[in-house]
Coordinates of C-alpha atoms in Angstrom, one line a residue:
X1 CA -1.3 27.1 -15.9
X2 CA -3.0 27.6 -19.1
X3 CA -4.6 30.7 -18.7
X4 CA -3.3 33.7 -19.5
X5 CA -4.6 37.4 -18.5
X6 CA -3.5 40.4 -19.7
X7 CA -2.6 44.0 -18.5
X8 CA -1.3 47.0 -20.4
X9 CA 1.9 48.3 -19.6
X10 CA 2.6 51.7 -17.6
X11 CA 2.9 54.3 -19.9
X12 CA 0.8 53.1 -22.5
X13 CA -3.1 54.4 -23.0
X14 CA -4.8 51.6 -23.6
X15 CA -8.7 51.0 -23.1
X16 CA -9.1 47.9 -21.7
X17 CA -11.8 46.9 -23.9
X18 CA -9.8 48.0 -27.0
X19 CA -7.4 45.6 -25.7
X20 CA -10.2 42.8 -25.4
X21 CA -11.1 43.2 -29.0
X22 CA -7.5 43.3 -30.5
X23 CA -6.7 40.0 -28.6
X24 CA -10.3 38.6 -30.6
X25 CA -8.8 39.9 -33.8
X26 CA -4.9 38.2 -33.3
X27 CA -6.2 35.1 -33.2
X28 CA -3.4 33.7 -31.2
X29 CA -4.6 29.6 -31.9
X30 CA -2.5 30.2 -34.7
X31 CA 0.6 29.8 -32.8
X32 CA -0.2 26.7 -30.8
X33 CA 2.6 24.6 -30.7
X34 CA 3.4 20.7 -29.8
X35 CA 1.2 18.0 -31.2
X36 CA 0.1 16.6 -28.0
X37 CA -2.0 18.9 -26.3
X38 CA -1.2 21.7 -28.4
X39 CA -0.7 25.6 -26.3
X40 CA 0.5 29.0 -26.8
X41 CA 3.5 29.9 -25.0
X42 CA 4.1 33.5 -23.4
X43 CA 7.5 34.3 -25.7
X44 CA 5.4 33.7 -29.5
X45 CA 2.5 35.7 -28.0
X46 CA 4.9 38.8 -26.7
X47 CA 6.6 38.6 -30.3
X48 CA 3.3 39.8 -32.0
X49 CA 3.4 43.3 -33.0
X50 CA 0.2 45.0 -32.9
X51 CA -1.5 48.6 -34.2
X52 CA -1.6 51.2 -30.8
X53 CA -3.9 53.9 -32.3
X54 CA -4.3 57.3 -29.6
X55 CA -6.8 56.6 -27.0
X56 CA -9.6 58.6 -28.4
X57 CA -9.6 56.8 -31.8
X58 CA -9.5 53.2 -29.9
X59 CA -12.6 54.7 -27.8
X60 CA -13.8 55.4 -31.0
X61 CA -13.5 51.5 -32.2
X62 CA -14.4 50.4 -29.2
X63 CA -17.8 52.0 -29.1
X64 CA -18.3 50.6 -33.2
X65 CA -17.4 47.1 -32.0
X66 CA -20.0 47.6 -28.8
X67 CA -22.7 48.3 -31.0
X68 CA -22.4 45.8 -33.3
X69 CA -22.0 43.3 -30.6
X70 CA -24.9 43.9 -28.9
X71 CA -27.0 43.2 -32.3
X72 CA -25.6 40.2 -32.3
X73 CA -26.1 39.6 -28.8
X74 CA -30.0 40.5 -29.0
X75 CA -30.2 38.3 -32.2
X76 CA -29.0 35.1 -29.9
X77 CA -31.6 36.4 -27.2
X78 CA -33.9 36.0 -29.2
X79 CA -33.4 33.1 -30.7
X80 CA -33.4 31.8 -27.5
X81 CA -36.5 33.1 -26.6
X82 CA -38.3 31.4 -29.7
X83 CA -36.7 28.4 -28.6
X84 CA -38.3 28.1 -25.3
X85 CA -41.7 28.6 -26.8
X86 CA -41.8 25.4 -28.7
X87 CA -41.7 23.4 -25.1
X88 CA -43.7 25.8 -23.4
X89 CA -46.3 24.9 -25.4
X90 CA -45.6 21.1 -24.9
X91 CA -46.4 21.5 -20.9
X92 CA -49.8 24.1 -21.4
X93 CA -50.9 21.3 -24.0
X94 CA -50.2 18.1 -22.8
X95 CA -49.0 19.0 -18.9
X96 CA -45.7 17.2 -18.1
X97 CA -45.1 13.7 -19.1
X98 CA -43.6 13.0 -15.9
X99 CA -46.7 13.4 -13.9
X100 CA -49.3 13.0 -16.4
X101 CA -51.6 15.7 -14.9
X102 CA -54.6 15.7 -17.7
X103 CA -54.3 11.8 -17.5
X104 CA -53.9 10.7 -21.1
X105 CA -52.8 7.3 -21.6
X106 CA -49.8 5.6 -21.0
X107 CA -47.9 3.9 -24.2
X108 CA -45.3 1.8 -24.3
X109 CA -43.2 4.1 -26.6
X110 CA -42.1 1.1 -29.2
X111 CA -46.0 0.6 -29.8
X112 CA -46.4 3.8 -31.4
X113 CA -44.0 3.6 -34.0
X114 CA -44.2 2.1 -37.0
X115 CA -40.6 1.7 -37.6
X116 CA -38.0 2.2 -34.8
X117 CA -34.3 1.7 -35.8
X118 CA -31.1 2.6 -34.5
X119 CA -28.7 3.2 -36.8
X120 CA -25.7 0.4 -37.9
X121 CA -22.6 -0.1 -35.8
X122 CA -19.8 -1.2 -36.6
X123 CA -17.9 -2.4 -40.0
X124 CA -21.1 -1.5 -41.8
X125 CA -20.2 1.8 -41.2
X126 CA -17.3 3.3 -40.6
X127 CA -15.8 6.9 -41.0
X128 CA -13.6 5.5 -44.1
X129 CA -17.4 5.1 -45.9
X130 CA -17.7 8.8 -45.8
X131 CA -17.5 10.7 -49.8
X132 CA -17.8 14.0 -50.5
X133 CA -21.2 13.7 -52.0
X134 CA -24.2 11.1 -52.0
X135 CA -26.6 10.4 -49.0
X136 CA -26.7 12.4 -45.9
X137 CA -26.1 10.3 -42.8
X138 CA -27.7 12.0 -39.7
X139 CA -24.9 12.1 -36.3
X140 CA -24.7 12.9 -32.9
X141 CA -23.3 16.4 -33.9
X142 CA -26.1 16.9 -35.9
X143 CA -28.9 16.4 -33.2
X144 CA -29.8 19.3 -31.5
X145 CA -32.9 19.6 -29.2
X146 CA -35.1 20.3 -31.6
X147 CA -32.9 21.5 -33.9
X148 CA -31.1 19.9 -37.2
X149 CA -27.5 21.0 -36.7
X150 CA -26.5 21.2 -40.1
X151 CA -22.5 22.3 -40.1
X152 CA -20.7 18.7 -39.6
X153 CA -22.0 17.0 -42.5
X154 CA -21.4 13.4 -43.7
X155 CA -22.7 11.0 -46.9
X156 CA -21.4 7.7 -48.0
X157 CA -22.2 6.7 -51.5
X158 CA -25.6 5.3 -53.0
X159 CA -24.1 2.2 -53.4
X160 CA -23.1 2.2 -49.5
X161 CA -26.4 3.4 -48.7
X162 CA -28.5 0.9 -50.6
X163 CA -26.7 -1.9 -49.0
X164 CA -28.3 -0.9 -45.6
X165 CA -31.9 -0.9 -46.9
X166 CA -33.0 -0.9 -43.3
X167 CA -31.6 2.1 -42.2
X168 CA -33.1 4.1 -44.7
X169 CA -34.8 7.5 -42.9
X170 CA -37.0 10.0 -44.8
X171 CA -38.3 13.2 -44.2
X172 CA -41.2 13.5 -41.1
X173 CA -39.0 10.1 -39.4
X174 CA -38.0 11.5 -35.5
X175 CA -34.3 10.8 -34.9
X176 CA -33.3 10.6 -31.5
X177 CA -30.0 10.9 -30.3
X178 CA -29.2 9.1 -27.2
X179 CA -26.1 9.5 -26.4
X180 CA -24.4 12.7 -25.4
X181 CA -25.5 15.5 -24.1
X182 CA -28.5 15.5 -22.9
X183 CA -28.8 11.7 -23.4
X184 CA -32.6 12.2 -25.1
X185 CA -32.7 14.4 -27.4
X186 CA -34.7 15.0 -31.0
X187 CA -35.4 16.1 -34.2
X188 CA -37.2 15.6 -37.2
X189 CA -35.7 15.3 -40.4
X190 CA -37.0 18.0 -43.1
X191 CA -37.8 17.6 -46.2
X192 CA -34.9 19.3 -47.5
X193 CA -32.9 16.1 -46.5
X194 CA -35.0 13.4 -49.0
X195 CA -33.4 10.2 -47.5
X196 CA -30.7 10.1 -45.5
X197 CA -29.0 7.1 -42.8
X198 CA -28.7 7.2 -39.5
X199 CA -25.6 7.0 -37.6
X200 CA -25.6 4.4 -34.2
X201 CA -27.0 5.5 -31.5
X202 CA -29.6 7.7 -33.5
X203 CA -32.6 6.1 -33.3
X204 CA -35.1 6.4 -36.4
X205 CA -38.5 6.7 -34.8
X206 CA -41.4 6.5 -37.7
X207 CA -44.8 7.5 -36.3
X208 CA -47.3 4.8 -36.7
X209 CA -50.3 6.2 -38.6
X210 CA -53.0 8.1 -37.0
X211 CA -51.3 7.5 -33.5
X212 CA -48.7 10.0 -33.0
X213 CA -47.2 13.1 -34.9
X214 CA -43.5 13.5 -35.3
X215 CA -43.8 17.0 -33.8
X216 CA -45.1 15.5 -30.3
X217 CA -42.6 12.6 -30.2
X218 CA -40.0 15.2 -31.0
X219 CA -41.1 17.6 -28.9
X220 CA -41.8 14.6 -26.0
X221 CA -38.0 13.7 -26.1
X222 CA -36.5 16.6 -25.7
X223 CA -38.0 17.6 -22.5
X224 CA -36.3 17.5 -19.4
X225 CA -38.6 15.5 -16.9
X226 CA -38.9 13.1 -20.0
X227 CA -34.9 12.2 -19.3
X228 CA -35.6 12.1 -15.9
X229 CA -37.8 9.6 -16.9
X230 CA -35.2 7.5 -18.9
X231 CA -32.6 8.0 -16.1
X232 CA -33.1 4.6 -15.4
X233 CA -32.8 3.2 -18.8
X234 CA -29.0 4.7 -19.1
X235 CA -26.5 2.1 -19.3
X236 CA -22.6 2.5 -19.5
X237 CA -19.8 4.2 -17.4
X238 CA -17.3 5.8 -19.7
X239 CA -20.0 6.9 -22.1
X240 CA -23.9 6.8 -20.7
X241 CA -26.1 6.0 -23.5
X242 CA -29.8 5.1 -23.4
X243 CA -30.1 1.4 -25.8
X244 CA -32.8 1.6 -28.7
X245 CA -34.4 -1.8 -26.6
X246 CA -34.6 0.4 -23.4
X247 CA -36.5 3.2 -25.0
X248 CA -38.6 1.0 -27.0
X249 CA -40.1 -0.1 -23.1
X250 CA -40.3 3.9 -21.9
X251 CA -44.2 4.6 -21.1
X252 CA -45.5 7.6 -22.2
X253 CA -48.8 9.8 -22.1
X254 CA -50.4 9.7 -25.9
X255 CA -53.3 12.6 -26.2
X256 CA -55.6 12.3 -28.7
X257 CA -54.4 12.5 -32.5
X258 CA -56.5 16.0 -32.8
X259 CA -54.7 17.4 -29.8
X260 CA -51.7 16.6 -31.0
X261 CA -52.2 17.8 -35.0
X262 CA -53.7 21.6 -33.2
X263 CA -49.9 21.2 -31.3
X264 CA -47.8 20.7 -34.9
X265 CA -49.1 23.8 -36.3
X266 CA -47.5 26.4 -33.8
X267 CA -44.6 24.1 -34.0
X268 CA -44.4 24.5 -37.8
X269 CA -44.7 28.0 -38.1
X270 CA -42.4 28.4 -34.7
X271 CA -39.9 26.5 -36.3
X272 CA -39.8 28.4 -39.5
X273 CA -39.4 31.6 -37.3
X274 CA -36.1 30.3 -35.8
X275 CA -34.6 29.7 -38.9
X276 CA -35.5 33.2 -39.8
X277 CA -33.7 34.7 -36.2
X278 CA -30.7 32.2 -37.4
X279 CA -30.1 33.6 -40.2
X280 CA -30.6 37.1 -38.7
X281 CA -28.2 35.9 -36.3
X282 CA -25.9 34.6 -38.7
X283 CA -25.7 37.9 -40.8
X284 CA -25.0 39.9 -37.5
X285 CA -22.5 37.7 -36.8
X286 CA -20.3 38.5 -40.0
X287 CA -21.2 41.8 -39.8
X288 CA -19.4 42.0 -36.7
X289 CA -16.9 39.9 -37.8
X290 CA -16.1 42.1 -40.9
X291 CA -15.8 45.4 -38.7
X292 CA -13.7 43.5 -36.6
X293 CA -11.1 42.4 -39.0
X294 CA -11.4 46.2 -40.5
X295 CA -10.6 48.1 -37.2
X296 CA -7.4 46.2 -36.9
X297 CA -6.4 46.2 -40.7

């Protein structure tokens, strides 16, 4: 009862896919009503008066807007496919952590870090210690596998942030979020960010010295069978999270620090690919947008 379709009227030449593209362009959100749980109603959407070119010009369009959409749609393909390297990697390196194949050592994970710190709860911070400006504060939101998701950003003042000297986090620290979905996963914070604080239930990870790189324990979390691993460390019913103390106790295989040093190097330059194919991405994205908006002016 809140989905709509539509269907063009007898009498009217309409390509379907014209159609499809002029419902994109309306943006009909913009006349959600009640405050509640906020929908679109039939009689505002019918009231909407809308351009009806002849059928061989919205061919025309249609075949424009195609094109461009597919650029965009092999841009994200191939972002994807640079993503899936990084972890395919992981497994030819180091086999899966699950079943230890190559039979490196098992480490208590806590033992391996030289700091390991979730972030603060409660009064000592709360959304209302959020500025415009200052120090970064890493969130959920902003946890991707692998991947620094940088559009939902948040920073509380220096005075804020030097009254939580322990949750200080600087660039090469792992955060791991772990809570969500997936419940493990990991980044590592670039140097772009030069201190920053993590949020609860993003756990700074600092690799101890000469024992672990920040590109393996990264890479490490975010693989699947390394959840199934934590399955049984998930606690909670209304919201599953996975507590700082529980991961501290996860075993995990440790390679030699040489292994693991030839594995950051493909992970480096990998990584600086996918920010290229982002930004690809992100061009062909408002390219499309732009020839969207101009087909319908």
């Amino acid at each position: 009862d809140t989905t709509y379709y539509a269907r063009p009227r007898e009498g009217f030449d309409f390509d379907i896919k014209f159609l499809y593209y002029l419902l994109r362009q309306l943006d009909l959100s913009r006349l959600k009503t009640a405050t509640g749980v906020p929908g679109l109603t039939r009689e505002d959407a019918y009231r909407e008066t809308i351009p009806v070119p002849p059928l061989p010009e919205q061919c025309h369009i249609v075949d424009l807007l195609s094109r461009a959409e597919g650029i965009v749609r092999l841009r994200r393909e191939a972002e994807k496919k640079t993503a899936e390297l990084i972890p395919a990697l992981f497994l030819d390196m180091f086999g899966d952590p699950a079943t230890n194949p190559k039979g490196w050592s098992r480490v208590r994970l806590g033992d391996l870090a030289e700091k390991m710190s979730d972030g603060p709860f409660g009064s000592n911070l709360k959304t209302s210690h959020y500025v415009e400006a200052g120090v970064r504060v890493i969130r959920l939101q902003n946890i991707g596998i692998g991947e620094l998701i940088d559009d939902a950003k948040a920073y509380v003042s220096p005075a804020h942030f030097a009254s939580l000297p322990r949750h200080r986090c600087l660039p090469g620290d792992v955060i791991i979020g772990t809570l969500g979905d997936p419940n493990l996963r990991a980044i590592v914070l670039p140097s772009t960010i030069p201190e920053a604080l993590n949020k609860a239930d993003c756990v700074q990870f600092r690799c101890g010295q000469g024992m672990v790189s920040p590109a393996y324990i990264c890479w490490l979390m975010n693989l699947p069978s390394t959840l199934a691993m934590a399955a049984s460390l998930v606690q909670g019913i209304t919201l599953s999270r996975i507590s700082m103390g529980r991961l501290r106790e996860m075993m995990v295989p440790v390679p030699s620090f040489d292994v693991q040093q030839v594995f950051s190097d493909p992970v480096e330059m990998m990584n600086s690919i996918k920010v290229q194919q982002s930004d690809a991405t992100t061009k062909a994205q408002a390219a499309f947008d732009a020839l969207l908006a101009q087909a319908f002016s």
